[in-house]
Every structure is written in structure tokens, then in C-alpha cells.
Tab-separated table of C-alpha atoms and ligand atoms in Angstrom:
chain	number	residue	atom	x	y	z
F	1500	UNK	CA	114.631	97.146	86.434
F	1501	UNK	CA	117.555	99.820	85.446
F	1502	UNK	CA	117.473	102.298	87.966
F	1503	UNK	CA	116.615	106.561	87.280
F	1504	UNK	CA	117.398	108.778	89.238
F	1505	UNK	CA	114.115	110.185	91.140
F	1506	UNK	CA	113.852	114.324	92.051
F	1507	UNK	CA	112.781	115.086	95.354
F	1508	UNK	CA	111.187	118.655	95.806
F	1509	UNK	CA	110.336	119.398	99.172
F	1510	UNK	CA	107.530	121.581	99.642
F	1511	UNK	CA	106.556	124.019	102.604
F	1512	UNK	CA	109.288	126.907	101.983
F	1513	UNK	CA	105.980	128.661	100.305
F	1514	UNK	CA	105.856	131.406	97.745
F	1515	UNK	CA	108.201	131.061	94.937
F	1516	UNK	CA	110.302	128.311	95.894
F	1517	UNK	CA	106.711	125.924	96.073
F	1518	UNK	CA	105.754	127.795	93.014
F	1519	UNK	CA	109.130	126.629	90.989
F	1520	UNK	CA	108.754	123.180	92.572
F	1521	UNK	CA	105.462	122.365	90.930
F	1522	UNK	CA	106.143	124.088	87.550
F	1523	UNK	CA	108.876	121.648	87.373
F	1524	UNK	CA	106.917	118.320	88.615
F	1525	UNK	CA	104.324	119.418	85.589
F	1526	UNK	CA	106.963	119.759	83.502
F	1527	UNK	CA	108.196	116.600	83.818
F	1528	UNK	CA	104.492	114.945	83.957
F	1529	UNK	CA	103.778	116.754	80.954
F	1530	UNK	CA	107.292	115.138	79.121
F	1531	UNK	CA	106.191	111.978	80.134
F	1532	UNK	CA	107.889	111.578	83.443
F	1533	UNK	CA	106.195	109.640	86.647
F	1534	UNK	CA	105.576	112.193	89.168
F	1535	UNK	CA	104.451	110.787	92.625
F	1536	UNK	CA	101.937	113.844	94.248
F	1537	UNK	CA	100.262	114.255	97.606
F	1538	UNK	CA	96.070	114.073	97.611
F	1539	UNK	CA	93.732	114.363	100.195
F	1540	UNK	CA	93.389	110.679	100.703
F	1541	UNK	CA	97.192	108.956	99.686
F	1542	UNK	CA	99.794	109.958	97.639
F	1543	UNK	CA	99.110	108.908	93.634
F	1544	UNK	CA	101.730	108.121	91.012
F	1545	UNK	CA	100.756	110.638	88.412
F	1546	UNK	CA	101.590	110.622	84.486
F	1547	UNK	CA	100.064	112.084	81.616
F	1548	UNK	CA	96.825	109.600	80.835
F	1549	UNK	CA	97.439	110.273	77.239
F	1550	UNK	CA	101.254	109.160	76.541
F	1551	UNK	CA	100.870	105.325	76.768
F	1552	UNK	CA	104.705	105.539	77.661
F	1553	UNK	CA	104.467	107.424	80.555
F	1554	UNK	CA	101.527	105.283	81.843
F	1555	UNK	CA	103.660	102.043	81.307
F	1556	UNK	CA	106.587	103.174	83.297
F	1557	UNK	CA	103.584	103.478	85.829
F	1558	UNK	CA	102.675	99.799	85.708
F	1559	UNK	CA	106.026	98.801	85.327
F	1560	UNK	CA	107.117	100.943	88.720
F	1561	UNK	CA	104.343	99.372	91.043
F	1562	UNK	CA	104.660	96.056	89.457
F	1563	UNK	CA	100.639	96.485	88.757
F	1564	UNK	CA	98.826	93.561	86.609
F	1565	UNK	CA	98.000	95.223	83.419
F	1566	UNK	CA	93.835	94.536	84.386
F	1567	UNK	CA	93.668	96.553	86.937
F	1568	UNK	CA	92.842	100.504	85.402
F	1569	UNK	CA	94.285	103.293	86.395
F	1570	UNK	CA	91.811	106.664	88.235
F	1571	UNK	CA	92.669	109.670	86.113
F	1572	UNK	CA	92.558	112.862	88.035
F	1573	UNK	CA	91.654	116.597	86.891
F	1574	UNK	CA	91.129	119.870	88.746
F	1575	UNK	CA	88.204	121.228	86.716
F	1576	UNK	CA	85.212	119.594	85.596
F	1577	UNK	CA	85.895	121.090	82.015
F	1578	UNK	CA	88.331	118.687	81.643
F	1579	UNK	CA	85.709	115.744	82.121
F	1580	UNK	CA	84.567	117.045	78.677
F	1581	UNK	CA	86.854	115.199	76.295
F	1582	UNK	CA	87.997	112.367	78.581
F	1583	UNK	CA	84.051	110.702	79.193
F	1584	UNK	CA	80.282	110.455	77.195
F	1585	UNK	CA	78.306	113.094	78.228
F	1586	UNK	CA	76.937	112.219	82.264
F	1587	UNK	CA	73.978	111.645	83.821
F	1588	UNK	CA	72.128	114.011	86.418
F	1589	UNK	CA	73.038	111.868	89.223
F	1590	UNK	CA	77.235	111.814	88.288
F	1591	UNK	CA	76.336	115.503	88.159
F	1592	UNK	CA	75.089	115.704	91.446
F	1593	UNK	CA	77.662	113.552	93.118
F	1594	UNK	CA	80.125	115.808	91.378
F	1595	UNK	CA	78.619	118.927	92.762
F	1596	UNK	CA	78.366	117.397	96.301
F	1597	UNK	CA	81.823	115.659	96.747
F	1598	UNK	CA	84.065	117.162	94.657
F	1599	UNK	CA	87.222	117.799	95.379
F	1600	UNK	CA	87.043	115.107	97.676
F	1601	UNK	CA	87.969	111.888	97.705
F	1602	UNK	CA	85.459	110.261	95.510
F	1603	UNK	CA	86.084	108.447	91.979
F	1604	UNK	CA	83.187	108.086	89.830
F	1605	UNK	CA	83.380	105.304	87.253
F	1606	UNK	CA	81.280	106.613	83.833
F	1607	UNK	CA	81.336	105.540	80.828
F	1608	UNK	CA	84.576	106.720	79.008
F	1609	UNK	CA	84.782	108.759	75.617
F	1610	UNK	CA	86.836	106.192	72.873
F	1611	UNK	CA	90.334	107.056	72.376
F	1612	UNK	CA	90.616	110.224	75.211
F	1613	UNK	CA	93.504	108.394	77.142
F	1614	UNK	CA	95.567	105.335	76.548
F	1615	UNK	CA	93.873	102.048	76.294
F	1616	UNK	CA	96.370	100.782	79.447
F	1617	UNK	CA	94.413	103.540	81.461
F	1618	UNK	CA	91.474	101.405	81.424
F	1619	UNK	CA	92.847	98.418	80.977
F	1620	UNK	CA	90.830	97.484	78.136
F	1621	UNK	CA	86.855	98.712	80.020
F	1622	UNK	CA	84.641	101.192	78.166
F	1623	UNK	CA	84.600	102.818	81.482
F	1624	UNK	CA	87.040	105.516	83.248
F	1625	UNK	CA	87.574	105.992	86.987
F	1626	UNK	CA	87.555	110.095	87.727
F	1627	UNK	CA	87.771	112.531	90.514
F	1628	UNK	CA	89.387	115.653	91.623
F	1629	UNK	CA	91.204	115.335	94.848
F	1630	UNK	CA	91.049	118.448	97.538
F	1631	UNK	CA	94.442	119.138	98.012
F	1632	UNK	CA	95.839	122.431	97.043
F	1633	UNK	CA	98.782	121.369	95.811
F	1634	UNK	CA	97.896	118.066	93.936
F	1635	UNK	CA	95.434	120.602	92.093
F	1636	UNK	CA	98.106	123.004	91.479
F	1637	UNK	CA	100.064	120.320	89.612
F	1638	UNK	CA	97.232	119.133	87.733
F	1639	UNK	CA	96.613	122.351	86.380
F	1640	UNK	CA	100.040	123.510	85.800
F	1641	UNK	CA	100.353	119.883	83.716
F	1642	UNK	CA	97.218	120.769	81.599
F	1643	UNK	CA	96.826	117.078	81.210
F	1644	UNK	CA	94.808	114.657	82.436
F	1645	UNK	CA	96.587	112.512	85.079
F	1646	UNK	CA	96.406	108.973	85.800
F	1647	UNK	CA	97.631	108.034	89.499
F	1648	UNK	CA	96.840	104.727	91.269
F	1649	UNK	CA	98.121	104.971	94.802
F	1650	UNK	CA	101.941	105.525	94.708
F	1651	UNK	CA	103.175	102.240	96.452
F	1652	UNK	CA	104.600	98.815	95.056
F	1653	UNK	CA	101.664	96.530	94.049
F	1654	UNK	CA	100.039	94.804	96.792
F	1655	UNK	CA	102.109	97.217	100.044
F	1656	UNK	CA	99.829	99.514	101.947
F	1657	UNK	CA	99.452	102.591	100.145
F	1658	UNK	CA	101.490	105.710	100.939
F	1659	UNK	CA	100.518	108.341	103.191
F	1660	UNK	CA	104.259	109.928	103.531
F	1661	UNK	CA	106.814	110.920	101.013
F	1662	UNK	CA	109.220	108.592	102.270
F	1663	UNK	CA	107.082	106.043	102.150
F	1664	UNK	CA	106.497	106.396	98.194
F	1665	UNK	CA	110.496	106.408	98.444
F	1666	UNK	CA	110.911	103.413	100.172
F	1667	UNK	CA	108.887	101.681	97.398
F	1668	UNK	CA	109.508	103.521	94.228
F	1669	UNK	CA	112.863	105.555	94.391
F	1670	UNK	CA	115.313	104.778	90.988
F	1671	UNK	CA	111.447	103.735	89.611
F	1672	UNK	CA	109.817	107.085	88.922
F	1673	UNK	CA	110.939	110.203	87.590
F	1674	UNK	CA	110.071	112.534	90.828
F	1675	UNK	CA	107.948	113.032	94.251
F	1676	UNK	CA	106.237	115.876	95.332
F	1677	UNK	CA	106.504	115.698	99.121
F	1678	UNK	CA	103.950	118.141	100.813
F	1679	UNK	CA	103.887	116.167	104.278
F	1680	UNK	CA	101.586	113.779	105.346
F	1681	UNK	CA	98.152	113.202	102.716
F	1682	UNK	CA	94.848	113.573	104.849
F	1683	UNK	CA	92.727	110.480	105.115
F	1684	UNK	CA	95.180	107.760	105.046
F	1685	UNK	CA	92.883	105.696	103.180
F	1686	UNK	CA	92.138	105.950	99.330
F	1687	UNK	CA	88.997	107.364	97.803
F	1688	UNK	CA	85.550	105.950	97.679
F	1689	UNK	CA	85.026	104.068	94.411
F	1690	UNK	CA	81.525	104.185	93.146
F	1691	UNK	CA	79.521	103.331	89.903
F	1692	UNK	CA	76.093	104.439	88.446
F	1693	UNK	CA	73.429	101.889	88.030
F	1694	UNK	CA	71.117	103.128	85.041
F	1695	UNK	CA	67.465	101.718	85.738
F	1696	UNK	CA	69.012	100.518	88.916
F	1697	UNK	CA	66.999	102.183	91.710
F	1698	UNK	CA	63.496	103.050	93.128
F	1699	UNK	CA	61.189	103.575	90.283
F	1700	UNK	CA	64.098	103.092	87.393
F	1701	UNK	CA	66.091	105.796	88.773
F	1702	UNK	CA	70.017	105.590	88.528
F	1703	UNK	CA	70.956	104.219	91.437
F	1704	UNK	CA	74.578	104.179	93.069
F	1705	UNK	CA	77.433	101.271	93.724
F	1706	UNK	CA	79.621	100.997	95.884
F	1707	UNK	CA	82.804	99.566	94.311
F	1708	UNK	CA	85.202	100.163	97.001
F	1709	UNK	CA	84.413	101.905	100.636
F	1710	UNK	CA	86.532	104.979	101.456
F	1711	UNK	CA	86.940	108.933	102.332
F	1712	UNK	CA	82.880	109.320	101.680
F	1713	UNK	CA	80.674	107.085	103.637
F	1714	UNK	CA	77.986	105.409	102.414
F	1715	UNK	CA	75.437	107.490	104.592
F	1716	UNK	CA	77.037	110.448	102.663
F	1717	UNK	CA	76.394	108.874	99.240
F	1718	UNK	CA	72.803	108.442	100.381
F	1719	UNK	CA	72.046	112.002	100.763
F	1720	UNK	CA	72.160	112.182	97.071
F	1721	UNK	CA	71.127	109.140	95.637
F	1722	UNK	CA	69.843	105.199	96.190
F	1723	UNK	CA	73.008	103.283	97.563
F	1724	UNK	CA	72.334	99.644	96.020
F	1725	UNK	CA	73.454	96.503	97.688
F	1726	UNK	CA	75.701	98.558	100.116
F	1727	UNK	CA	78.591	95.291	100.726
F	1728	UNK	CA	79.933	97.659	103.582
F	1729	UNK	CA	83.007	96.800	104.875
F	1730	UNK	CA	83.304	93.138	103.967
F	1731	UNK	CA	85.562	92.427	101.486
F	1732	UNK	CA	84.156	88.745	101.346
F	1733	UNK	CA	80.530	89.913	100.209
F	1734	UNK	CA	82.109	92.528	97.138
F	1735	UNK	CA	81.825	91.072	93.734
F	1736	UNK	CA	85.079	91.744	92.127
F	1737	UNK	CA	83.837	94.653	89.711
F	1738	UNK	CA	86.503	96.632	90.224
F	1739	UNK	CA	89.009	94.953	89.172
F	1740	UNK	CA	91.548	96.069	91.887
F	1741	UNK	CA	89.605	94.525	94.524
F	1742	UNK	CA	90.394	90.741	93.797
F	1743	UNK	CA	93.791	91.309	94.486
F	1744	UNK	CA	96.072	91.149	97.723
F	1745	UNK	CA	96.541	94.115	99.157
F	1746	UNK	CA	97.855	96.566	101.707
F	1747	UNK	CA	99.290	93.791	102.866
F	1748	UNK	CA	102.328	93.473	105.466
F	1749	UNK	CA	104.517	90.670	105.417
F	1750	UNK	CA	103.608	88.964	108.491
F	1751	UNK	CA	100.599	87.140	108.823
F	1752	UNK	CA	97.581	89.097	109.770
F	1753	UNK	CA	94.879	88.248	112.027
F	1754	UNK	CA	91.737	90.690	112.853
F	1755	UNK	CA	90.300	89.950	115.869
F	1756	UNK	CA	86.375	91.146	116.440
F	1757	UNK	CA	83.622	90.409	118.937
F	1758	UNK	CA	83.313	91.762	122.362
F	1759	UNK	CA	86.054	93.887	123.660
F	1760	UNK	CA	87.329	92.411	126.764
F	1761	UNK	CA	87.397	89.076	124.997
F	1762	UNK	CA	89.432	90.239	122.124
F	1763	UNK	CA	92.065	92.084	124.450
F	1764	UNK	CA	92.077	88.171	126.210
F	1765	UNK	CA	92.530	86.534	122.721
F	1766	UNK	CA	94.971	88.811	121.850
F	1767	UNK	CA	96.787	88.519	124.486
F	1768	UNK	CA	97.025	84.835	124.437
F	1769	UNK	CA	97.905	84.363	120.937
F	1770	UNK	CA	101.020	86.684	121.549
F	1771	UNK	CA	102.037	84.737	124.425
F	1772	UNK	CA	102.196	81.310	122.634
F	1773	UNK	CA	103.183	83.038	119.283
F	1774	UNK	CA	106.505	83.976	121.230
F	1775	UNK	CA	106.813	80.892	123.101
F	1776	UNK	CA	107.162	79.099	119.474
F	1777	UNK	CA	109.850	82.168	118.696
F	1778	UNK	CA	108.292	83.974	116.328
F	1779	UNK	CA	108.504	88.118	116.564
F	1780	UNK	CA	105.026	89.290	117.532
F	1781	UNK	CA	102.826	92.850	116.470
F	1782	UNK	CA	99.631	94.077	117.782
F	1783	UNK	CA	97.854	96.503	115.606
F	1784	UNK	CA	95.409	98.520	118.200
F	1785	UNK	CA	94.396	102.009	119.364
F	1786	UNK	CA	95.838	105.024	121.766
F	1787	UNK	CA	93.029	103.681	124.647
F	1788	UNK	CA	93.990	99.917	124.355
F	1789	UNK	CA	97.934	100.249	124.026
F	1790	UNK	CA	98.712	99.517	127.411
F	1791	UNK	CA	97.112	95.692	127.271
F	1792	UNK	CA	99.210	94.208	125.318
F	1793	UNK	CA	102.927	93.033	125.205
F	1794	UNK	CA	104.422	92.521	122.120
F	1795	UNK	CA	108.028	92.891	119.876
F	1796	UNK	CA	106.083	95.909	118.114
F	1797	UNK	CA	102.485	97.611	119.977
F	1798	UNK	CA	101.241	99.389	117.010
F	1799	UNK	CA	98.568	102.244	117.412
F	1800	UNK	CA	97.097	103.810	114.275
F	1801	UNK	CA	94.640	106.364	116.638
F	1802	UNK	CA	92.316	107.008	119.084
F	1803	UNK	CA	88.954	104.564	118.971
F	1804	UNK	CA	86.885	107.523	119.922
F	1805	UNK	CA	88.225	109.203	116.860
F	1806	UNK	CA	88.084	107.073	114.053
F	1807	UNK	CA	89.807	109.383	111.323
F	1808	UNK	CA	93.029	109.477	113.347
F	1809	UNK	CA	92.949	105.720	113.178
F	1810	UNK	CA	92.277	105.507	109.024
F	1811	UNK	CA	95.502	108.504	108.736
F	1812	UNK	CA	97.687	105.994	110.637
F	1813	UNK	CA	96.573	102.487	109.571
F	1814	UNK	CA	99.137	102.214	107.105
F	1815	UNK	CA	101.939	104.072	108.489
F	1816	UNK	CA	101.556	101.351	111.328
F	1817	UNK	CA	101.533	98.517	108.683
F	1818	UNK	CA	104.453	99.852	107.323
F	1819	UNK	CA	106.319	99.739	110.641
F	1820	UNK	CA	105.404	95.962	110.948
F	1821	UNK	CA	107.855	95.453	107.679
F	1822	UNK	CA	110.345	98.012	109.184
F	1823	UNK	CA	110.851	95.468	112.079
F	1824	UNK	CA	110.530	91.992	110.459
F	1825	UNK	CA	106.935	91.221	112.655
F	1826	UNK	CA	105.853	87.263	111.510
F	1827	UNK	CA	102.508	87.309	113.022
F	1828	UNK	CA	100.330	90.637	113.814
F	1829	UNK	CA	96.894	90.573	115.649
F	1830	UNK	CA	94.642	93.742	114.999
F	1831	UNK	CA	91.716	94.860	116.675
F	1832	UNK	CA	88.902	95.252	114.628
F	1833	UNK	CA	87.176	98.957	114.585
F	1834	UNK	CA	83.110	99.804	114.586
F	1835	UNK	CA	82.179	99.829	111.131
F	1836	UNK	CA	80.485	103.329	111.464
F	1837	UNK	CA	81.575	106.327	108.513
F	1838	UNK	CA	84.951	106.105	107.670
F	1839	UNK	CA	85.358	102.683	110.207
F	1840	UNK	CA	83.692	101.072	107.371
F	1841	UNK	CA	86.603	101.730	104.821
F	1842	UNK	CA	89.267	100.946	107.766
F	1843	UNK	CA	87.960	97.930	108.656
F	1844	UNK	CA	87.677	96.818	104.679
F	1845	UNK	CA	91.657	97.584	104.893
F	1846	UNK	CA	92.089	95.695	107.310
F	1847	UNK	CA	90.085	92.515	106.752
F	1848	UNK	CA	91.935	93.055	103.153
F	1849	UNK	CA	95.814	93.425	104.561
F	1850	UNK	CA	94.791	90.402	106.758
F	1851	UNK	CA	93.517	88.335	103.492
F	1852	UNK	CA	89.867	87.511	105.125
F	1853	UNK	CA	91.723	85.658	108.345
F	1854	UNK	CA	89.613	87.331	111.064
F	1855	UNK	CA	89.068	85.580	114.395
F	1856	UNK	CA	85.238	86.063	116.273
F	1857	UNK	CA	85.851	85.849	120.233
C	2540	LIG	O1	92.354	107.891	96.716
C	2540	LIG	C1	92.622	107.320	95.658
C	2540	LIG	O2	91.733	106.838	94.916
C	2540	LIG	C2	94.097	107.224	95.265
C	2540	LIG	C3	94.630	108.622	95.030
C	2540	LIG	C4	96.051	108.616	94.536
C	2540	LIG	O3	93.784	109.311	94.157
C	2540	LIG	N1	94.230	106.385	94.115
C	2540	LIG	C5	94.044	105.056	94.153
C	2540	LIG	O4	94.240	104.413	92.948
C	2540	LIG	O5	93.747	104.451	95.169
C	2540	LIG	P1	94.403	102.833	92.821
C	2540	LIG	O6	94.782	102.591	91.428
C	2540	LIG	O7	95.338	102.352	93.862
C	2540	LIG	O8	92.954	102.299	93.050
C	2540	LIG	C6	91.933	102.573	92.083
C	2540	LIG	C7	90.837	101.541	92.192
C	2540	LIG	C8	91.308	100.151	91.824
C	2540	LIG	O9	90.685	99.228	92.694
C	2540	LIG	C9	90.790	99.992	90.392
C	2540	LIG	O10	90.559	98.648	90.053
C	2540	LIG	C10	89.506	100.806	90.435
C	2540	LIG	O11	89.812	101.904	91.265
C	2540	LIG	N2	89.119	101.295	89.089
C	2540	LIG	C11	89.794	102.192	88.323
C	2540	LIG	N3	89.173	102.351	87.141
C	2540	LIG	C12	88.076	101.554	87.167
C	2540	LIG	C13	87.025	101.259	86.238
C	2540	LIG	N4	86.984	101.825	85.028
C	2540	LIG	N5	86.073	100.382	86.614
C	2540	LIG	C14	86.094	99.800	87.842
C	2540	LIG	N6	87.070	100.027	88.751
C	2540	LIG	C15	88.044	100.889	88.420
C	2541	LIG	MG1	96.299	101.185	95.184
């Protein structure tokens, strides 16, 4: 691909200087440039969802299949109004209750609003509005609807740094916004609505992909149907990002689950012979468990008592497995409770299903 020349803007000075950095990032969105922007959850490749141009420089930076669609995100509902058919109580609701926040509602799409690559060819459209200031600032400074799958090369964990997104995508993209690390770590929680689908033929909820709002949130509002949880094995493929690779380092990845003194063991012994046979060695585990293991690269993502500091650092500590040319990687599988449940579907994901049961 010929190379571009990407604009940094640094953010953080405050005031003006912030000010004049965004009003030129929406500038550039809004001219059809590919602006990667900080959310609450992981940095997005934005462009307009309108200019089919600017949303094929998108695919064409991340190396993306053309069938997987593209989220589209807005910072007021009032811009929902010409991009979808009018919504039910329930999306209402959900709306009300999680937005911004990292939540993307799938609803049935208005003909025509954005570029058929958007949607890759569905009746349906992926929304949300992230909570972060500045990714909202941008939006509305664009006054354009903006399309932004997570801003990483197809199939590499997704970016929850700047320099990550410039690792992958610099002389790709037009420009990053880099407003220090996103929040999460992990993307958004991908849900559609089930007409008819619930308790006495209410519209019921699905879970498409797990993420920043747990399923035990979801409940509070509506029926959660056929919750698949964290398995990645047991989701049918209807989004159409989840049947490929992903987050994926370039080692091979084992998860390793059961009880925990017998998982440190396994652990432990796998590294031992996977050296023996020469081959550079990761562990991927957790502040209280770091001192168990010997490897070429101990990885810790967080603290086990503290899930969310674990989900902020999983893919920073992925990342760092590429840095340093690891060939095999063990990780320690997490409890599958609130946001555990969307750490441990990265995970079984980056590891392609291999998961060992000690
Ligand atoms: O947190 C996030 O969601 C981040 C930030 C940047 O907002 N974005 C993100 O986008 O993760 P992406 O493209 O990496 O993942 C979007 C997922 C994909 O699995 C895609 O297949 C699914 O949402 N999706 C998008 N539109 C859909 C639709 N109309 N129907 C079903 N799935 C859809
Ligand atoms: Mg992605």
C-alpha cells in the first residue's frame, strides 16, 4: 500500500491547544480523512459513514474482509434519527440506561443513511455513543456520523494506546488523536433485539459479543436470551466479526483453566519442556501469581482481585508477546464473573479455542 503521511496531535496541553487539535481531526474526518480517536473501551478508526471513500481507506488500512460491518458512532441520540427505522421501547431503554457507554445496539438500519460497505451489505446498523469526552467532542465537531471498528490491523489485539494504533496503522490513515490510554481495554458489548423473542412475546435481548456491560447489567432492563457467556465455541457467528481470528499474538496460545494450584503446576511444566526444545516462552498471568513462573517474557495484565485492571491490560500484554518474538504463551484463565466474562472470551479467542483443563 503507498504510504501517507499520518498527523499526530497529542492531547493533554488543555484549553485551546486540545480545542485546535480536535477542530482539525473533524476537519479532516469530515474531508474524508481516517482519523484514529480514543473511546472509553479501545481506540476506533473513525471516518465519515457517509463517504464510501473514506470508509474504504478504512477497510483497506486494517486489511478488514469486506463482510464484516463497521459500528457507527454519534454523540446525540438525534443523530440516530436519519441513520436507523424508528426503535423499539426496549433499544430505548437500553439507550437511556447505557449510553455513553460502551454498548452497540444492532437495529434495523434506515436504506441509504450511510454507505452500503458500512454494513457490509445487512439491513441492520451497529450504534452507540462512547463516554469519552473527547471522542464525543470529535464526533460533534465532525457533524457526521462516524464509522470506527477498533483501530488495529485485522486480526492484532485491539488498541488501547496511541502508539499502539501507530505501530499498526501509521503511513495507513490520515491522523490519531492520542488522549492516553482508552478505559476498558476491551471493546464494547455487542447486542441485538429479539422481537417476539422473550417472556410473553416481549423483545428480548442478544448477546452478540460480551464486553464493557455485563450481562447481569443487560438484565436489569430486559430478558437476556441464550446468554453464550464467555465461550466463544457456543456463539453462533451472527455477528459477523466473531468467526474470525482475532486479537491474536503470534505465538501460539494456550489458556489454561481448572483449579489454581494445578494450573500454576501445568504451567510451569509446559514452560520448562517448551524451553528445553528451544523455543522462547510467555506466561500471560496476574500481579498475585507473577512470582510462580519463569519464563523469556512473565506477562501481567492486573490484579485477579480486580478484574478491570486485568481487561485495561490484556492487550497491552499481548502486544508485548509480539514486541519480543514469544513462540508459545500459556495464560491463566480468569473467573468469568462481570467484565471476566468478556476477558476470558478474548482470551479463549487470541488463543483460537486451544484451552487446556488441569
Ligand atoms: O468498543 C468498540 O466497539 C470499538 C470502539 C472503537 O467503539 N469498536 C469495535 O469495532 O470494536 P469492531 O469493528 O472492531 O467490532 C465491531 C463488531 C464486529 O464483530 C462486527 O461484526 C459487529 O460488531 N457488527 C457491526 N455491525 C453489525 C451488524 N449490523 N450486525 C451484527 N454485527 C455487527
Ligand atoms: Mg475489532
Amino acid at each position: 500500500m503507498k504510504s501517507i503521511s499520518t498527523r499526530i496531535w497529542h492531547l493533554g496541553a488543555g484549553g485551546d491547544q486540545d480545542e485546535q487539535a480536535i477542530r482539525e481531526a473533524a476537519a479532516m474526518l469530515r474531508e474524508g480523512g481516517t482519523v484514529a480517536f480514543p473511546t472509553e473501551t479501545v481506540y476506533g478508526l473513525g471516518a465519515d459513514a457517509r463517504n464510501t471513500e473514506a470508509v474504504a481507506d478504512i477497510f483497506r488500512a486494517k486489511g478488514r474482509p469486506s463482510d464484516n460491518p463497521l459500528i457507527v458512532h454519534v454523540a446525540a441520540i438525534s443523530q440516530l434519527e436519519e441513520l436507523l427505522e424508528p426503535w423499539s421501547e426496549l433499544a430505548g431503554q437500553l439507550m437511556k440506561r447505557f449510553w455513553p457507554g460502551p454498548l452497540t445496539l444492532v437495529l434495523p438500519a434506515r436504506a441509504g443513511a450511510v454507505s452500503p460497505l458500512v454494513t457490509a451489505g445487512l439491513d441492520t446498523l451497529g450504534v452507540r455513543m462512547p463516554r469519552h469526552e473527547t471522542a464525543l467532542r470529535l464526533i460533534a465537531a465532525a457533524g457526521c456520523p462516524v464509522a470506527g471498528p477498533s483501530a488495529n490491523r485485522s486480526g492484532r489485539p485491539s488498541p488501547t494506546a496511541a502508539a499502539h494504533v501507530a505501530d499498526d496503522l501509521a503511513g495507513a490513515i490520515s491522523g490519531i488523536v492520542d488522549d492516553g490510554p482508552a478505559g476498558v481495554g476491551l471493546e464494547s458489548t455487542v447486542v441485538e433485539l429479539v422481537p417476539g423473542g422473550g417472556d410473553g412475546g416481549r423483545e428480548a435481548i442478544r448477546i452478540l459479543r460480551p464486553g464493557g456491560v455485563s450481562a447481569q447489567e443487560l438484565r436489569e432492563v430486559g430478558e437476556v436470551l441464550e446468554d453464550s457467556g464467555w465461550d466463544p465455541g457456543k456463539q453462533a457467528p451472527r455477528s459477523p466479526g466473531m468467526k474470525y481470528r482475532h486479537y491474536a499474538p503470534q505465538g501460539r496460545l494456550t489458556v489454561v483453566a481448572g483449579d489454581a494450584e494445578r494450573v500454576t503446576a501445568h504451567i510451569r511444566r509446559e514452560l520448562a519442556e517448551a524451553s528445553r526444545n528451544g523455543l522462547r516462552t510467555g506466561v500471560l498471568t496476574y500481579e498475585e501469581h507473577k512470582g510462580l513462573f519463569e519464563a523469556d517474557l512473565v506477562a501481567v495484565c492486573g490484579s485477579l482481585n480486580d478484574l478491570e485492571t486485568a481487561a485495561r491490560g490484556l492487550y497491552a500484554a499481548l502486544r508485548a508477546f509480539d514486541a519480543q518474538q514469544i513462540e508459545s504463551i500459556w495464560a491463566e484463565a480468569c473467573p468469568v464473573e462481570g467484565i471476566g466474562a468478556a476477558l476470558m472470551n478474548r482470551l479463549l479467542k487470541a488463543a483460537s479455542g486451544h484451552i487446556d483443563q488441569v
